[in-house]
Structure formats: structure tokens, C-alpha cells
mmCIF file of C-alpha atoms in Angstrom:
data_model
loop_
_atom_site.group_PDB
_atom_site.id
_atom_site.type_symbol
_atom_site.label_atom_id
_atom_site.label_comp_id
_atom_site.label_asym_id
_atom_site.label_seq_id
_atom_site.Cartn_x
_atom_site.Cartn_y
_atom_site.Cartn_z
ATOM 1 C CA UNK A 19 17.833 16.328 -1.477
ATOM 2 C CA UNK A 20 18.847 15.346 2.050
ATOM 3 C CA UNK A 21 16.239 14.198 4.519
ATOM 4 C CA UNK A 22 16.183 12.693 7.995
ATOM 5 C CA UNK A 23 14.518 9.295 8.289
ATOM 6 C CA UNK A 24 13.885 6.789 10.991
ATOM 7 C CA UNK A 25 15.860 3.576 10.979
ATOM 8 C CA UNK A 26 12.726 1.721 9.870
ATOM 9 C CA UNK A 27 12.200 4.045 6.898
ATOM 10 C CA UNK A 28 15.859 3.774 5.926
ATOM 11 C CA UNK A 29 15.550 -0.020 5.982
ATOM 12 C CA UNK A 30 12.508 0.124 3.685
ATOM 13 C CA UNK A 31 14.206 2.536 1.276
ATOM 14 C CA UNK A 32 17.229 0.250 1.153
ATOM 15 C CA UNK A 33 14.977 -2.684 0.239
ATOM 16 C CA UNK A 34 13.253 -0.641 -2.497
ATOM 17 C CA UNK A 35 16.578 0.459 -3.918
ATOM 18 C CA UNK A 36 17.422 3.567 -5.913
ATOM 19 C CA UNK A 37 18.345 5.624 -2.850
ATOM 20 C CA UNK A 38 21.785 6.657 -1.635
ATOM 21 C CA UNK A 39 21.585 6.278 2.150
ATOM 22 C CA UNK A 40 24.284 7.564 4.469
ATOM 23 C CA UNK A 41 24.221 7.312 8.259
ATOM 24 C CA UNK A 42 25.157 10.741 9.590
ATOM 25 C CA UNK A 43 24.570 10.192 13.295
ATOM 26 C CA UNK A 44 21.647 10.433 15.648
ATOM 27 C CA UNK A 45 19.534 13.597 15.612
ATOM 28 C CA UNK A 46 17.387 14.473 18.597
ATOM 29 C CA UNK A 47 13.968 15.676 17.482
ATOM 30 C CA UNK A 48 11.691 17.412 19.957
ATOM 31 C CA UNK A 49 8.035 16.416 19.612
ATOM 32 C CA UNK A 50 5.082 18.096 21.274
ATOM 33 C CA UNK A 51 2.314 15.605 21.936
ATOM 34 C CA UNK A 52 -1.200 17.043 21.873
ATOM 35 C CA UNK A 53 -3.632 14.323 22.874
ATOM 36 C CA UNK A 54 -7.424 14.306 22.743
ATOM 37 C CA UNK A 55 -7.515 14.246 26.558
ATOM 38 C CA UNK A 56 -5.474 17.462 26.678
ATOM 39 C CA UNK A 57 -7.824 19.092 24.154
ATOM 40 C CA UNK A 58 -10.905 18.149 26.200
ATOM 41 C CA UNK A 59 -9.286 19.463 29.387
ATOM 42 C CA UNK A 60 -8.335 22.752 27.704
ATOM 43 C CA UNK A 61 -11.805 23.110 26.174
ATOM 44 C CA UNK A 62 -13.381 22.555 29.563
ATOM 45 C CA UNK A 63 -11.218 25.251 31.148
ATOM 46 C CA UNK A 64 -12.006 27.831 28.460
ATOM 47 C CA UNK A 65 -15.725 27.072 28.072
ATOM 48 C CA UNK A 66 -16.655 27.116 31.740
#
């Protein structure tokens, strides 16, 4: 299997051993952040 990991996770896996790690470059990952404040604001708009 091939997976993407953070640098921190790769460091931990290297310490644990048993994993073949290969740096293949930086991958940009888009993350949508949905916070509790956004949920409350959206709920307020739709309820009232």
C-alpha cells in the first residue's frame, strides 16, 4: 500500500520500524474547515 503521511507521522513510523518510507515530494491537500461557530450561524439562518 502507498499512503500520504505528515512529516510527524513519518517520523513516528520510522521510530517504530518495519515501514519502507520514501519521500515523494510535497502534496497540497485542500481542507474544508467546518467549525461549531459556522454551524450555529447556519442553523440560525435556516431556523429563523
